Coordinates of C-alpha atoms in Angstrom, one line a residue:
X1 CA 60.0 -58.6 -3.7
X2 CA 57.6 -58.7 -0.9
X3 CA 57.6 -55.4 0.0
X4 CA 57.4 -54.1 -4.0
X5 CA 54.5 -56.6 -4.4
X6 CA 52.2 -55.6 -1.0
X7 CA 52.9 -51.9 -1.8
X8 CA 51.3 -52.7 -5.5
X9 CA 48.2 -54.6 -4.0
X10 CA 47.5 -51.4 -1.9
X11 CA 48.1 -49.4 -5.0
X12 CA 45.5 -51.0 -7.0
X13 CA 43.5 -51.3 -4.1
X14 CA 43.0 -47.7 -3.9
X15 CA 41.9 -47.2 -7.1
X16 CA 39.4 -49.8 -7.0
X17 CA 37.3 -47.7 -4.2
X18 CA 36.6 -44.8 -6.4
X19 CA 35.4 -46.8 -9.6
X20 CA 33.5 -49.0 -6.7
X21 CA 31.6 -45.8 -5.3
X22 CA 31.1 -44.5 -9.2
X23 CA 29.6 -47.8 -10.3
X24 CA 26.8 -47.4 -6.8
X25 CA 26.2 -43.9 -7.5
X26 CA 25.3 -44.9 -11.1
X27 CA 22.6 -47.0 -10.1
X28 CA 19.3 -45.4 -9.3
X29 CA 17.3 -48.3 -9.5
X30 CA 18.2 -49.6 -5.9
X31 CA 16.1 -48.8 -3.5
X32 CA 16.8 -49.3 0.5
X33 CA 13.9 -50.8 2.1
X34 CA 12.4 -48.6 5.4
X35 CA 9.7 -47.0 6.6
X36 CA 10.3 -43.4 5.5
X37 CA 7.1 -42.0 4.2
X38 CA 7.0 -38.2 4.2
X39 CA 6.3 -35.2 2.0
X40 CA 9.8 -33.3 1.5
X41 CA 8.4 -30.5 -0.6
X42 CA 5.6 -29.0 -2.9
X43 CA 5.9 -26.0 -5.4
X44 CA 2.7 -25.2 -7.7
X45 CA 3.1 -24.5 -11.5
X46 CA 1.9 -22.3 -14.0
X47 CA -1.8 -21.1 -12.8
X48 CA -4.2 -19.1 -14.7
X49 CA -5.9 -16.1 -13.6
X50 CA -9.0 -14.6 -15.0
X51 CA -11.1 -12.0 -13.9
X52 CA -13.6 -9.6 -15.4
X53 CA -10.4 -7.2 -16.3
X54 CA -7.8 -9.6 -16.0
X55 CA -7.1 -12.5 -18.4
X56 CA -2.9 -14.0 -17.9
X57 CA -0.9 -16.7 -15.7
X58 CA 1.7 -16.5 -13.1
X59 CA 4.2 -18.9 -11.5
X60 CA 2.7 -20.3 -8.5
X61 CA 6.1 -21.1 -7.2
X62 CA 6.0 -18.0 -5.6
X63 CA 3.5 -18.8 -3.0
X64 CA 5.2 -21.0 -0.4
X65 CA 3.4 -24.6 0.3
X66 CA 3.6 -24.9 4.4
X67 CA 3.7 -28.6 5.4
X68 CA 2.6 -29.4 8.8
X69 CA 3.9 -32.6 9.9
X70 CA 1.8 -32.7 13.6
X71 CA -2.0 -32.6 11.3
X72 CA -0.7 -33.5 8.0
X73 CA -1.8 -30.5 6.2
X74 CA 0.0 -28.8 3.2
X75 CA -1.5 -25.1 2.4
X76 CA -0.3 -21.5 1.4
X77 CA -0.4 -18.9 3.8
X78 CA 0.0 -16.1 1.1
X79 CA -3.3 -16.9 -0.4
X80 CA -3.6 -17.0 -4.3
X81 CA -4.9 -14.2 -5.7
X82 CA -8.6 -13.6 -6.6
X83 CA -9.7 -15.3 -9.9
X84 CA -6.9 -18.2 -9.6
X85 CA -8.1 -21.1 -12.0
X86 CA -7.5 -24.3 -10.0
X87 CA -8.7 -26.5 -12.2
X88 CA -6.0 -28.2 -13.9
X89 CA -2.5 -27.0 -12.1
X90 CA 0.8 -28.8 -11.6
X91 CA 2.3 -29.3 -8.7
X92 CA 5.8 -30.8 -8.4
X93 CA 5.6 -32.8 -4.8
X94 CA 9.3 -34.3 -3.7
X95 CA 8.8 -37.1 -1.2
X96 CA 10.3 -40.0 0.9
X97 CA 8.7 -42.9 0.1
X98 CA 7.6 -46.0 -2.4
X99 CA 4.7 -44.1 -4.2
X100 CA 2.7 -41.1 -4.0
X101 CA -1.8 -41.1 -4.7
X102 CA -4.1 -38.8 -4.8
X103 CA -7.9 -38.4 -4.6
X104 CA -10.6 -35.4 -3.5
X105 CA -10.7 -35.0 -0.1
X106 CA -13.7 -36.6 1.5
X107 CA -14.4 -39.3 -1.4
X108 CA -14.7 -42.8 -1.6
X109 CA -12.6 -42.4 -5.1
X110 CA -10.5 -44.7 -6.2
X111 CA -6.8 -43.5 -5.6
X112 CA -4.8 -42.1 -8.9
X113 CA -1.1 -42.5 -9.0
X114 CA 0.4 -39.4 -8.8
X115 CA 3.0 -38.0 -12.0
X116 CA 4.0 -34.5 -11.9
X117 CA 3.9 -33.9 -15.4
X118 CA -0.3 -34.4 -14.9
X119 CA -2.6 -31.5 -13.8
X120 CA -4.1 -32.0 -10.7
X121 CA -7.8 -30.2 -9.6
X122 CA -7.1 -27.9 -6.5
X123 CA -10.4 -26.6 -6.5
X124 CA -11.2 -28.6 -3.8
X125 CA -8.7 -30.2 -0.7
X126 CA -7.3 -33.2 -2.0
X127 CA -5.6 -36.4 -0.1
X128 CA -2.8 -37.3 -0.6
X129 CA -1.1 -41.3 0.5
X130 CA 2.4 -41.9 0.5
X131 CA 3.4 -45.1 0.9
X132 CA 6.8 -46.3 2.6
X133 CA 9.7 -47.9 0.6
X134 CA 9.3 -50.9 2.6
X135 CA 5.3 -50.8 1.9
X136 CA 4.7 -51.7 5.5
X137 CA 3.1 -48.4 6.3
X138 CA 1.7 -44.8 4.7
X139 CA 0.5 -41.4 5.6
X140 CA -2.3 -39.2 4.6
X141 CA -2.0 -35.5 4.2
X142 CA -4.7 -33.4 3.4
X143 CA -3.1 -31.1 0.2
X144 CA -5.5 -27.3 0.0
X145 CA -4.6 -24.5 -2.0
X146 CA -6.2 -21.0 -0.6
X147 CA -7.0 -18.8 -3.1
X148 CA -8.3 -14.7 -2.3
X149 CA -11.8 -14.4 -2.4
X150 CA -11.9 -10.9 -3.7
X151 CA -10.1 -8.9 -5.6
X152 CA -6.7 -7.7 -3.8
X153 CA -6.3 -4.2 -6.0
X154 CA -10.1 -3.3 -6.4
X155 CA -11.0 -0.3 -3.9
X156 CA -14.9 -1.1 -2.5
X157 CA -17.0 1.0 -1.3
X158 CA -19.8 1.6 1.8
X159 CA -21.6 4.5 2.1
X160 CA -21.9 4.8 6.4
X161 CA -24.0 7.6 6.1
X162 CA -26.0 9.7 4.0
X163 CA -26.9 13.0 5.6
X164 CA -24.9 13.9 8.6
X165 CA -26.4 16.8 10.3
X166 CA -23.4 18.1 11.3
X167 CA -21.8 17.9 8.2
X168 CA -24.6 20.1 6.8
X169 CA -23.7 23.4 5.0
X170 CA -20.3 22.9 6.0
X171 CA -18.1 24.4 3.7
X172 CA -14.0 24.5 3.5
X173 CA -14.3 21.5 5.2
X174 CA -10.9 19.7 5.9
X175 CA -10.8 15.9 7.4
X176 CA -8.3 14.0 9.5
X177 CA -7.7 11.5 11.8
X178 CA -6.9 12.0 15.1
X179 CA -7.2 10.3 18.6
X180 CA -8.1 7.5 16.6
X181 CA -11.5 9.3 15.6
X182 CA -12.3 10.9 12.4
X183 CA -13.1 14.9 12.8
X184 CA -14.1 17.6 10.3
X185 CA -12.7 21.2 10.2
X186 CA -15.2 22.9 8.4
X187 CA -16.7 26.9 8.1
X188 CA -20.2 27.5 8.9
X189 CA -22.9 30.3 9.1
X190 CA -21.5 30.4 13.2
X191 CA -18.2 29.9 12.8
X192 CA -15.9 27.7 12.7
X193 CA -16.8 24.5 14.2
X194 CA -15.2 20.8 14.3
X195 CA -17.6 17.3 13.8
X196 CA -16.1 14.9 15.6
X197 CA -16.8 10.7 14.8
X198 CA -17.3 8.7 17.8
X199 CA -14.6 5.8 15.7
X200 CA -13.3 4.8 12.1
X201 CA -15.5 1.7 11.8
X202 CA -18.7 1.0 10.4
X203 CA -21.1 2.8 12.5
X204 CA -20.5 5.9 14.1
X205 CA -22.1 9.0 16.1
X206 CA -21.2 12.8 15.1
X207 CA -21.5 15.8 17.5
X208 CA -20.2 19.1 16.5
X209 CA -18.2 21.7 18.4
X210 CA -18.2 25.6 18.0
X211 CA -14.3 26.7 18.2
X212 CA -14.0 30.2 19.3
X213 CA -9.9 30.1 19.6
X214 CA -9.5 29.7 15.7
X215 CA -9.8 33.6 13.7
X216 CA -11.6 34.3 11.0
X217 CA -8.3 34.5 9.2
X218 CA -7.4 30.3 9.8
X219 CA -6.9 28.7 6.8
X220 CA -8.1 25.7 7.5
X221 CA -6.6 23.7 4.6
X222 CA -3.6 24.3 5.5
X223 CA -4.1 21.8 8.8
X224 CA -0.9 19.2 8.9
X225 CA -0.7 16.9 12.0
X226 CA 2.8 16.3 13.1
X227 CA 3.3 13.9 16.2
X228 CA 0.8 14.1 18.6
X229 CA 0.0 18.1 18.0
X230 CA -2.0 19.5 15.0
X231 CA -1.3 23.2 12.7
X232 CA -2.3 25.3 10.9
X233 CA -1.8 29.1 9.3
X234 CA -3.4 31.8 9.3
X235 CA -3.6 34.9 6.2
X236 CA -1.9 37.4 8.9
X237 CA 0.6 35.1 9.1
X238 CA 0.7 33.5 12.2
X239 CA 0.9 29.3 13.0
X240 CA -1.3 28.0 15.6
X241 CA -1.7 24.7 17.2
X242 CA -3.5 22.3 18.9
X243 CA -3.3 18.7 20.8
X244 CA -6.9 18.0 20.8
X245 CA -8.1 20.2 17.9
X246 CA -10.4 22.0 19.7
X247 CA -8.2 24.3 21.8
X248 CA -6.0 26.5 19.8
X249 CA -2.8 28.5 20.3
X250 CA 0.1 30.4 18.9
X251 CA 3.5 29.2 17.7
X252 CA 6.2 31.7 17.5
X253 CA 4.7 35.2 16.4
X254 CA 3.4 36.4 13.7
X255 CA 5.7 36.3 9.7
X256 CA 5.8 40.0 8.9
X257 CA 3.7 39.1 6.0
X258 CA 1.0 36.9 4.7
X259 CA 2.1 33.2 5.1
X260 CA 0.6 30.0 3.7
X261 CA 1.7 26.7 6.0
X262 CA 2.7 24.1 3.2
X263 CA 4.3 21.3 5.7
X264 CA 5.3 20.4 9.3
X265 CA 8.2 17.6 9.5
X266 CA 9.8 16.6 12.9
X267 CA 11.9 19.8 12.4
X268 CA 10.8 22.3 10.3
X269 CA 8.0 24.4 9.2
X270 CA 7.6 25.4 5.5
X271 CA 5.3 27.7 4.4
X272 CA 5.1 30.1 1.5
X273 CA 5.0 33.7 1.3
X274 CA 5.4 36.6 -1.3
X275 CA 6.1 33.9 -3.4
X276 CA 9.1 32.4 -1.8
X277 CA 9.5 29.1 -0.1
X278 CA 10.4 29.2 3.8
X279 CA 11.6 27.2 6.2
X280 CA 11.6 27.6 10.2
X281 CA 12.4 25.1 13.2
X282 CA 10.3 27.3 16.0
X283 CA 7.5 29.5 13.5
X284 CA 9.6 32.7 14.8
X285 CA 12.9 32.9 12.3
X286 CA 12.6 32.1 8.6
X287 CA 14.8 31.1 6.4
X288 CA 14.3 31.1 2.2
X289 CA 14.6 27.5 1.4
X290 CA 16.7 26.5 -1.7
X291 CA 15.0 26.1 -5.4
X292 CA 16.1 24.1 -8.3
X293 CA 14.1 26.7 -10.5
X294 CA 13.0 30.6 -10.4
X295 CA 10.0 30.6 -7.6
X296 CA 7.5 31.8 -10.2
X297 CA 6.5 28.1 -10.6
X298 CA 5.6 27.7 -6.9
X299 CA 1.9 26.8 -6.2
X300 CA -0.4 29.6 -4.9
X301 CA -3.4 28.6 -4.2
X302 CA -4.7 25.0 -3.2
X303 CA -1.6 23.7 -1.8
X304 CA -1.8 19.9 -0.7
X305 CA 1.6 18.3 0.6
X306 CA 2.7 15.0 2.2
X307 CA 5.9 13.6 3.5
X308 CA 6.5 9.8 3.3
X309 CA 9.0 7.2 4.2
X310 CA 10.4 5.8 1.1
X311 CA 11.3 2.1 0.7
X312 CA 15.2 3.0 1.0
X313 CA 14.7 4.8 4.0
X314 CA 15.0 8.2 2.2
X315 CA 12.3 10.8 3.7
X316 CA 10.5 12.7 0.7
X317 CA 7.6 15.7 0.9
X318 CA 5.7 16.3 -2.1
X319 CA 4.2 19.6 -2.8
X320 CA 1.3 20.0 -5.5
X321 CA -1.4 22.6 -5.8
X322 CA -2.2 25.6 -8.0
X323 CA -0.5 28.6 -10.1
X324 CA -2.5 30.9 -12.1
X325 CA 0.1 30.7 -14.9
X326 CA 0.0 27.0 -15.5
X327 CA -3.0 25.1 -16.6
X328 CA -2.5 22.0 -14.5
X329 CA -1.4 21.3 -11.1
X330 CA 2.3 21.8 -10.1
X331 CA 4.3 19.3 -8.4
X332 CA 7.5 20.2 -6.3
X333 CA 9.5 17.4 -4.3
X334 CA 12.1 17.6 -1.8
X335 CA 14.0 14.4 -0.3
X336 CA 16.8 13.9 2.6
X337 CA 18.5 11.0 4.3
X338 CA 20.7 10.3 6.5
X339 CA 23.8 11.3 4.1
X340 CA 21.9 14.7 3.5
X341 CA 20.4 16.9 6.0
X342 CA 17.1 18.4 5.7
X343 CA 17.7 21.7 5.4
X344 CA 20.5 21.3 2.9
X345 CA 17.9 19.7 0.4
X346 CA 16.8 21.3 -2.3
X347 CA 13.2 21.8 -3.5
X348 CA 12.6 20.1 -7.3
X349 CA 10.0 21.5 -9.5
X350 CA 8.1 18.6 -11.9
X351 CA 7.9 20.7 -14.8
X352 CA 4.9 19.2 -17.5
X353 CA 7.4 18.7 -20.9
X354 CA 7.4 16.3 -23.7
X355 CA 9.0 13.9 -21.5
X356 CA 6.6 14.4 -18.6
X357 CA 3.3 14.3 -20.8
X358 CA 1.4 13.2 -17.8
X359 CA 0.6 15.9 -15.0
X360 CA -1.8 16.1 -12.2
X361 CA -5.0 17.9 -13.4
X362 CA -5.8 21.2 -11.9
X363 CA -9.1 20.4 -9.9
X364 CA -11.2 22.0 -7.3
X365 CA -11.5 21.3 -4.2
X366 CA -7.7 19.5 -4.8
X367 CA -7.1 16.1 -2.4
X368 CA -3.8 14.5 -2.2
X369 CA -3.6 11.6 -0.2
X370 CA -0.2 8.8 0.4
X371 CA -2.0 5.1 0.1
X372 CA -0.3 2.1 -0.9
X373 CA 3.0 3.4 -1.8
X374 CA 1.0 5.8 -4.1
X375 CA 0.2 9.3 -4.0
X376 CA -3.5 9.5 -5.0
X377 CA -5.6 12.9 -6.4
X378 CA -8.8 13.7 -6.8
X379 CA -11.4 16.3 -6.4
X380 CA -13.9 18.7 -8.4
X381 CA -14.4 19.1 -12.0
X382 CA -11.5 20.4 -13.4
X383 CA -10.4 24.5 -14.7
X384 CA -10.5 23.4 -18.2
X385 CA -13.4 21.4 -18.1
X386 CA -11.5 18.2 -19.2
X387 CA -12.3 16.2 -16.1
X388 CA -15.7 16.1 -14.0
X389 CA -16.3 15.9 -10.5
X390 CA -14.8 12.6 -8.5
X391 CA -14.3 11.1 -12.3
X392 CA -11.6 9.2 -11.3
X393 CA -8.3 8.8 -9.0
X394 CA -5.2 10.3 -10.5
X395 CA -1.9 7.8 -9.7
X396 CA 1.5 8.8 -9.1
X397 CA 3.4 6.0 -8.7
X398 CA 6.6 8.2 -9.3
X399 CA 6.3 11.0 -6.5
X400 CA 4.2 13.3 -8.7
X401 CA 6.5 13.3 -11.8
X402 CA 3.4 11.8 -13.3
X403 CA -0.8 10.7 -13.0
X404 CA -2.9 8.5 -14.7
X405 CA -6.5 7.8 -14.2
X406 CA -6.5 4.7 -12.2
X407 CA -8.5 1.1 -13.0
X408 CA -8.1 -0.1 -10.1
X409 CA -8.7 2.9 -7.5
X410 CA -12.0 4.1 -8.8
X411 CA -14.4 6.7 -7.0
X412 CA -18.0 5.5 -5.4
X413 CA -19.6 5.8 -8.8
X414 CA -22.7 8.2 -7.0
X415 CA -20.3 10.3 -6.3
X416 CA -19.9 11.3 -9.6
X417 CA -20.1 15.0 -10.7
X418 CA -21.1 16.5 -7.6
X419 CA -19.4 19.9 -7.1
X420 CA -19.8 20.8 -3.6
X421 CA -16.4 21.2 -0.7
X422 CA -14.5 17.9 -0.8
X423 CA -12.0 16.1 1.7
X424 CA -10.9 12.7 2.7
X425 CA -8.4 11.5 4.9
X426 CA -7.1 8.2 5.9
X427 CA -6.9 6.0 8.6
X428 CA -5.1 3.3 10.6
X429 CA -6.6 0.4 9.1
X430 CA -6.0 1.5 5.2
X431 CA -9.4 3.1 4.8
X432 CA -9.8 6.1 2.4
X433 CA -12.7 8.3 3.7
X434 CA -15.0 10.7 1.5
X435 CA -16.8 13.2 2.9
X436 CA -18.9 15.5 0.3
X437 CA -22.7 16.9 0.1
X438 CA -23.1 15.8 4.1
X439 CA -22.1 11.8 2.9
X440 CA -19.4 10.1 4.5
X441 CA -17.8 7.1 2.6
X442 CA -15.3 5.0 3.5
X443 CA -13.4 2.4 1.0
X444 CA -10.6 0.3 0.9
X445 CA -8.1 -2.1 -1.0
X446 CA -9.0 -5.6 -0.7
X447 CA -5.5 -7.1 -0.2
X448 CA -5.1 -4.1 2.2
X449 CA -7.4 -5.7 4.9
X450 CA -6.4 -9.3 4.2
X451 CA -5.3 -10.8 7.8
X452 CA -1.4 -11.4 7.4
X453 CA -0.2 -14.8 8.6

């Protein structure tokens, strides 16, 4: 009986301990008594946005709060962006402690409980006092919420100069950035001479160069920079380069026939000629590159082309210029990766259909330009007169398949409508530069240059 009786007592024994720990956990009233006080978490709510084109709200748990327990400080690093109302935002703070106040930084206010159902004004640094569970001691932080100060997709503006000698009467003029300096390919009376930018800020200084080892024949549009070497074609077919684009030579020999240099990759040259698309590793044997349509759709005249790094790792050049049979631009992509080789991709026309209802305008003096994941176009009024001069920047956020006239990316409004030889290029830092009617502009993105913390 002894044994049957002290094996029951353990028996109940046991079960007691779970219903014990239940019956504890149940109670959220008790509090231990110490001298934690300290600020665990904060995550903003709902914040409205307004700006002279933007009117809507966004989650401001998105931007991380950073809480700095050596100063005390709680802020965003990811600043909000421009036009954030501050004014009446919630903030949901999780802390260690007895109770939680608030008041504006810098006041002799009275303190204000803290509830996170109630809006809170961020528009200026607030304290905030947490008390200890034991009430014996506190801590202030200081609580700011950094908000952009101008608009992170608006493209500004600064005319650095307005008449550039050396610009002057320069016509098929072709920019780029090279040796960290801006220079200007560009046909003259003399010849063919290069205006080279003492830097890419602000202020700069221009002298020009006569270059006497580029033909009559260079096609100076055709200029692609590939590593630390330039190139370009020439209408007797022959590709010439140059490391310092002032001394030029030849690559390869001369194509049998007239040759227009589209692209230069790591690898390969492509170029068109007699209406065909080629490809060649050393400019000296060609090969016909592949088509996913009949060549008749292949641009002939001002050809602009890019190659980018996608997102996925995939390497893409787009293609887009002129063909006398279509009445706006044509767009031709070709992409590789690692689980395709180059020269095994085939080329993809962007045919304008009901589908595609959207194409690239067919303007003069045609720029194409990769900025901010985008493929950006612009230039001179348009062939059928639909579009003006530097109206507008024409989006692709799709690799050419289609354009729109851009809210965001405008043109330097005094630019407007003038007709003479346009280029741009861009640089290191994210600016777009403008070069027209002896004016050089330069413009960028506003989130483009915010310091990244």
């Amino acid at each position: 009986m002894t044994s049957k009786t002290t094996l029951t007592r353990w028996f109940l024994l046991l079960l007691a301990v779970p219903l014990l720990a239940s019956s504890c956990s149940k109670d959220s009233d008790i509090v231990t008594a110490n001298d934690y006080c300290y600020i665990k978490s904060v995550t903003l709510g709902t914040v409205k946005r307004k700006t002279a084109t933007i009117n809507t709200t966004f989650s401001g748990s998105g931007y991380a709060m950073t809480i700095n327990l050596r100063d005390n400080t709680i802020e965003n690093r990811d600043s909000l962006p421009f036009g954030s109302q501050l004014s009446r935002v919630t903030a949901n703070i999780i802390f260690d402690g007895l109770m939680l106040t608030y008041r504006t930084k810098g006041s002799d206010a009275e303190w204000t409980a803290y509830n996170s159902a109630d809006s809170l004004d961020l528009t200026a640094p607030l304290e905030l006092k947490l008390t200890s569970n034991d009430n014996n001691s506190s801590r202030i932080y200081t609580f700011k919420v950094n908000v952009h100060k101008q608009e992170g997709d608006s493209l500004y503006w600064n005319m650095c100069e307005s008449e550039v000698p050396q610009l002057a009467d320069m016509t098929d003029m072709k920019a780029f950035i090279f040796g960290g300096k801006l220079m200007v390919l560009g046909q003259k009376a003399a010849g063919i001479v290069l205006a080279e930018r003492s830097s890419t800020e602000a202020q700069g200084t221009w002298e020009e160069t006569p270059i006497t080892d580029l033909p009559t024949t260079a096609d100076l549009q055709t200029l692609r920079e590939q590593g630390e070497a330039l190139y370009l074609s020439t209408s007797n077919g022959e590709i010439l380069s140059s490391t310092d684009a002032k001394t030029w030579q030849q690559v390869g020999i001369t194509h049998s026939a007239t040759l227009t240099l589209v692209e230069k990759t790591q690898d390969f040259f492509y170029a068109i000629s007699e209406g065909k698309m080629l490809r060649s590793a050393d400019a000296i044997t060609w090969e016909e590159e592949s088509l996913d349509t009949k060549p008749d759709s292949l641009p002939n005249t001002n050809i602009r082309a890019l190659t980018i790094e996608q997102a996925n790792g995939n390497l893409r050049t787009i293609m887009v210029g002129h063909n006398d049979s279509h009445i706006h631009a044509v767009v031709w992509n070709k992409m590789w990766n690692e689980s395709e080789e180059e020269e095994d991709a085939q080329w993809m026309f962007f045919n304008w259909t009901s589908d595609n209802a959207i194409p690239c305008p067919r303007l003069k003096h045609f720029n194409l330009l990769a900025y901010d994941g985008k493929c950006i176009a612009f230039g001179g009024a348009s062939d059928d007169e639909t579009h003006q001069a530097l109206d507008a920047m024409y989006i692709s956020q799709d690799y050419g398949i289609t354009w729109r006239p851009s809210k965001e990316h405008h043109m330097p409004v005094e630019l407007k409508g003038i007709e003479s030889c346009i280029t741009s290029t861009v640089d290191n830092n994210y600016f777009i530069w403008i070069i027209t009617n002896a004016q050089v502009w330069r413009g960028r993105l506003n989130r483009l240059g915010f310091v990244q913390q």
